[in-house]
Amino acid sequence: MKKNILVTGGAGYIGSHICLELLEQGYAVTVMDNLANSSEKALRRVEELAGKKLRFYKADIRDRSAYDEIFSQNEIYGVIHMAGLKAVGESVRDPLAYFDNNISGTVVLLEKMKEHHVKRMIFSSSATVYDLTQRECLTEESPIGNSTSPYGRTKLVIEQMLADLYHSDESWSIVLLRYFNPIGAHESGRIGEDPEGEPNNLMPYITQVAVGKREKLSVFGDDYDTPDGTCIRDYIHVMDLADGHSKAVKKFERKGLFVYNLGTGQPQSVLEVIHAFERANNLKINYVIAPRRAGDAPKYYANADKAKVELGWEAERSIEEMCRDSWNWQKNNPEGYR
């Protein structure tokens, strides 16, 4: 029988790509998503691309009765926990919503997993858990804490909660995946990033300028201590990230608490990404230099050697492929899933 993976937040940008990868790798997929910042159309397109069905429950991660329904109707092997609010700026304006949704929602999920004897979880964490003032190249042993936003703090608290849970009961298998900066889309152009309202990330701004939805792109600061003065990040193709999750599911065969960075280790500045996009798609992007944003670290990137050794995973797609696939999605879906 196929192993059934519950993906919370599976209709979102990263979640939909993970669902597709899991289906293609032979897993059964059950999705729980309240569609607050996602679309059910993404899941229908995942099914078309995979030529396979998944099960979808429209429900909030704080809804206890929804878990009883899901766990009683499906033999869930393990959970990939993606659901959560994720806009840094919004988290600064409304921290209580982030603590309630992200932290309280995870507590309810873990209580229900325990009740239904499902003790395997992959948690969608973030490089924001690291103390980014300490160093640029981040390993899993780098200092954590000192997050610059309530969003980052929710990821940190959940990581610590999962560690405490494992130390209290070593029959769990828990994998913390710390993402760097996911961009790109499935090469078909059928699924991709579709932010509601103001994007949180660089690439949707670039593609929205390219498709004519925005007049120009604002680059926040060009006076950082970096070669071209703009912030440097580790951008990773969302399909490489999805592949990392399907490889991490294999860790469920062992009890333990495992932590992995998912990044390329080849950082790019904001201007380098813009120019890579222009080269990959033969387009010109109109941008202006704007004042720095509060809380932006000048430079950080992943050391992902541990994932290569222990998961047999490494990022394969280039920055040009990330840019090409992002544009292919946007030009074919100028209004996203709407």
XYZ file of C-alpha atoms in Angstrom:
338
model
C 0.000 0.000 0.000
C 1.208 3.518 -0.785
C 2.452 5.531 2.170
C 0.044 8.424 2.728
C 1.592 11.810 3.558
C -0.536 14.577 5.085
C 0.659 17.969 3.820
C -0.670 20.904 5.841
C -0.659 24.039 3.693
C -0.355 21.831 0.624
C -2.238 24.211 -1.687
C 0.346 26.973 -1.218
C 3.333 27.853 -3.397
C 5.875 25.450 -1.912
C 3.259 22.960 -0.725
C 1.787 22.411 -4.201
C 5.214 21.629 -5.663
C 5.890 19.193 -2.791
C 2.543 17.464 -3.402
C 3.426 17.021 -7.077
C 6.857 15.591 -6.220
C 5.357 13.175 -3.668
C 2.735 11.919 -6.129
C 5.409 11.424 -8.780
C 7.540 9.493 -6.252
C 4.660 7.080 -5.601
C 3.252 8.423 -2.324
C -0.433 8.988 -1.603
C -1.091 12.614 -0.657
C -3.687 14.147 1.657
C -3.834 17.947 1.850
C -5.178 20.146 4.638
C -5.375 23.861 3.801
C -7.730 26.681 4.779
C -7.003 28.483 1.448
C -6.263 31.742 3.311
C -3.334 32.458 0.983
C -3.655 29.704 -1.617
C -5.978 28.245 -4.237
C -7.617 24.863 -4.681
C -6.880 25.289 -8.415
C -3.225 24.606 -7.613
C -4.178 21.141 -6.327
C -6.319 20.380 -9.389
C -3.341 21.295 -11.591
C -1.045 19.115 -9.467
C -3.402 16.212 -10.151
C -3.362 16.965 -13.909
C 0.447 17.105 -13.992
C 0.884 13.922 -11.933
C -2.000 12.053 -13.581
C -2.989 11.015 -10.036
C -5.545 12.114 -7.443
C -4.978 13.485 -3.965
C -7.441 14.044 -1.111
C -8.180 17.604 -0.048
C -9.692 18.850 3.204
C -10.474 22.554 3.467
C -9.690 23.135 7.140
C -7.671 25.301 9.496
C -4.740 23.791 11.405
C -6.357 24.913 14.678
C -9.528 22.881 13.936
C -9.379 19.810 16.207
C -12.395 18.063 14.674
C -10.864 18.311 11.187
C -7.883 16.224 12.340
C -10.191 13.548 13.751
C -11.880 13.351 10.348
C -8.572 13.251 8.430
C -6.849 10.685 10.667
C -9.898 8.426 10.890
C -10.562 8.466 7.120
C -6.932 8.054 6.010
C -4.065 5.882 7.186
C -1.540 8.706 7.526
C 2.103 7.602 7.537
C 3.625 10.989 8.309
C 3.037 14.739 8.138
C 4.796 17.512 6.225
C 3.835 20.648 8.137
C 3.831 23.646 5.782
C 0.783 25.586 6.976
C 1.481 28.982 8.463
C 1.329 32.718 7.951
C 4.587 33.864 6.370
C 4.718 37.612 5.622
C 7.520 39.227 7.619
C 6.050 42.756 7.445
C 2.569 41.597 8.394
C 3.994 39.681 11.359
C 5.517 42.924 12.677
C 2.136 44.677 12.368
C 0.069 41.812 13.804
C 2.275 39.477 15.875
C -0.631 37.923 17.791
C -2.136 36.518 14.582
C 1.221 34.849 13.852
C 1.621 33.397 17.342
C -1.975 32.136 17.272
C -1.908 30.597 13.802
C 1.651 29.304 13.565
C 2.414 28.275 17.145
C -1.043 27.406 18.514
C -1.915 25.642 15.243
C 1.220 23.495 15.507
C 0.401 22.574 19.121
C -3.058 21.362 18.039
C -1.538 19.401 15.132
C 1.012 17.689 17.400
C -1.614 16.837 20.028
C -3.789 15.252 17.340
C -0.856 13.389 15.765
C 0.009 11.961 19.189
C -3.616 11.021 19.850
C -3.817 9.178 16.509
C -0.365 7.534 16.935
C 1.274 9.315 13.987
C 4.756 10.294 15.160
C 6.552 11.276 11.963
C 6.874 14.936 10.975
C 8.820 17.135 8.580
C 8.629 20.783 9.621
C 8.934 23.577 7.086
C 11.401 25.831 8.897
C 13.475 28.730 7.676
C 16.924 30.268 7.599
C 15.350 33.080 9.651
C 15.847 30.900 12.771
C 19.604 31.588 12.555
C 21.242 34.517 14.286
C 22.076 36.287 11.027
C 24.337 38.801 12.792
C 26.843 36.050 13.612
C 28.043 34.705 10.249
C 27.339 34.538 6.518
C 27.780 30.848 5.645
C 25.305 28.959 7.794
C 25.623 25.325 8.841
C 23.095 23.442 10.954
C 25.423 24.111 13.910
C 25.358 27.913 13.452
C 23.853 29.917 16.353
C 20.071 30.263 16.251
C 17.911 32.988 17.762
C 17.891 36.770 17.534
C 15.192 36.621 14.840
C 14.384 39.978 13.270
C 10.601 39.402 13.004
C 7.714 37.722 14.833
C 7.417 35.412 11.785
C 11.012 34.210 12.305
C 10.374 33.795 16.025
C 7.384 31.516 15.357
C 9.659 29.219 13.323
C 12.216 29.235 16.140
C 9.626 28.496 18.854
C 8.161 25.625 16.806
C 11.641 24.143 16.248
C 12.317 24.306 19.985
C 8.895 22.837 20.738
C 9.601 19.897 18.396
C 13.003 19.340 20.011
C 11.383 19.308 23.478
C 8.714 16.894 22.215
C 11.355 14.519 20.831
C 13.414 14.628 24.048
C 10.269 13.796 26.047
C 9.374 10.885 23.750
C 12.103 9.420 21.546
C 9.647 7.319 19.532
C 9.121 10.369 17.266
C 10.860 10.956 13.937
C 11.142 14.720 13.355
C 12.952 16.451 10.490
C 13.513 20.223 10.553
C 14.158 21.597 7.060
C 15.554 25.122 7.077
C 14.743 26.707 3.710
C 16.706 29.509 2.222
C 15.023 31.566 -0.568
C 12.715 29.474 -2.782
C 11.964 30.864 -6.242
C 11.043 29.367 -9.617
C 8.071 27.219 -10.581
C 7.315 23.841 -12.116
C 8.746 23.771 -15.644
C 5.243 23.240 -17.103
C 4.225 26.747 -16.023
C 1.023 25.250 -14.550
C 1.824 25.846 -10.866
C 3.867 28.630 -9.306
C 3.984 31.458 -6.780
C 0.733 33.428 -6.590
C 0.960 35.904 -3.699
C -2.204 37.558 -2.421
C -1.741 41.332 -2.579
C 1.762 42.613 -1.921
C 4.444 39.928 -2.497
C 6.892 39.098 0.310
C 9.708 37.929 -1.946
C 11.878 39.346 -4.708
C 10.910 37.104 -7.637
C 7.156 37.877 -7.780
C 8.047 41.582 -7.907
C 10.386 40.938 -10.844
C 7.841 38.829 -12.736
C 5.008 41.283 -12.049
C 7.115 44.107 -13.505
C 7.924 41.889 -16.501
C 4.247 41.073 -17.125
C 3.182 44.727 -16.761
C 1.362 44.464 -13.415
C 3.890 46.803 -11.776
C 5.673 49.772 -13.242
C 8.986 49.183 -11.488
C 10.853 47.136 -8.915
C 12.273 48.738 -5.767
C 15.701 47.462 -4.710
C 16.004 48.146 -0.987
C 19.477 49.562 -0.449
C 22.627 49.555 -2.596
C 25.094 50.540 0.128
C 25.554 47.219 1.918
C 29.010 45.730 2.381
C 28.631 43.433 -0.657
C 30.292 43.581 -4.117
C 27.437 45.520 -5.765
C 25.957 47.012 -2.585
C 22.721 44.965 -2.659
C 21.719 42.177 -0.282
C 22.935 38.661 -1.054
C 20.760 35.577 -0.540
C 20.781 31.866 -1.324
C 18.036 31.349 -3.922
C 16.858 27.772 -4.475
C 14.536 26.361 -7.145
C 11.219 25.298 -5.621
C 11.434 21.909 -7.397
C 14.850 21.262 -5.803
C 13.212 22.141 -2.480
C 10.355 19.712 -3.217
C 12.883 16.987 -4.011
C 14.501 17.673 -0.624
C 11.193 16.902 1.089
C 10.620 13.627 -0.726
C 14.156 12.551 0.246
C 13.532 13.672 3.849
C 10.444 11.410 4.043
C 12.884 8.473 3.957
C 14.211 9.640 7.358
C 10.831 8.582 8.802
C 12.236 5.042 8.836
C 14.427 6.117 11.762
C 13.549 7.628 15.113
C 15.337 10.878 15.827
C 15.494 14.641 15.509
C 17.208 15.679 12.268
C 18.058 19.171 10.998
C 19.003 20.101 7.416
C 19.638 23.266 5.438
C 18.078 23.304 1.972
C 19.966 25.812 -0.144
C 22.458 25.955 -3.005
C 25.455 27.446 -1.210
C 25.867 29.758 -4.227
C 24.427 33.105 -3.169
C 23.272 35.854 -5.550
C 22.786 39.563 -4.951
C 19.470 41.271 -5.749
C 21.029 42.912 -8.813
C 22.524 39.590 -9.946
C 19.071 37.974 -9.812
C 17.555 40.848 -11.816
C 20.280 40.555 -14.467
C 19.993 36.743 -14.555
C 16.251 37.155 -15.156
C 16.926 39.614 -17.977
C 19.434 37.229 -19.602
C 17.305 34.094 -19.189
C 14.185 35.689 -20.668
C 15.591 38.382 -22.976
C 13.685 41.088 -21.092
C 14.506 44.401 -19.436
C 13.389 44.982 -15.838
C 12.720 48.550 -14.731
C 14.092 49.008 -11.202
C 14.949 51.852 -8.837
C 17.128 51.959 -5.733
C 15.038 52.567 -2.605
C 16.055 53.050 1.056
C 17.099 50.009 3.069
C 14.413 47.951 4.801
C 14.632 47.461 8.559
C 15.957 44.054 9.566
C 17.570 43.010 6.265
C 20.869 41.177 6.821
C 23.493 42.063 4.166
C 24.462 38.494 3.289
C 23.747 34.917 4.277
C 23.709 31.577 2.506
C 23.534 27.845 3.179
C 26.102 25.208 3.706
C 23.993 22.208 2.589
C 26.706 19.520 2.861
C 24.830 17.653 5.597
C 21.759 17.160 3.365
C 24.034 15.888 0.587
C 25.697 13.333 2.871
C 22.669 12.177 4.900
C 19.749 12.632 2.469
C 21.568 12.188 -0.831
C 20.147 15.567 -1.846
C 21.636 18.624 -3.460
C 20.210 21.545 -5.429
C 20.695 21.014 -9.164
C 18.983 23.907 -10.951
C 20.805 27.127 -11.857
C 19.730 30.718 -11.192
C 18.917 31.040 -14.919
C 16.579 28.034 -14.694
C 14.911 29.551 -11.625
C 14.383 32.804 -13.545
C 13.169 31.071 -16.711
C 10.640 28.917 -14.852
C 9.397 31.885 -12.785
C 8.706 33.851 -15.968
C 7.123 30.857 -17.711
C 4.625 30.599 -14.831
C 3.889 34.330 -14.685
C 3.467 34.932 -18.428
C 1.103 31.951 -18.705
C -0.803 33.015 -15.576
C -0.677 36.830 -15.443
C -3.403 36.846 -12.769
C -2.095 33.751 -10.980
C -4.841 31.211 -10.289
C -7.597 33.844 -10.459
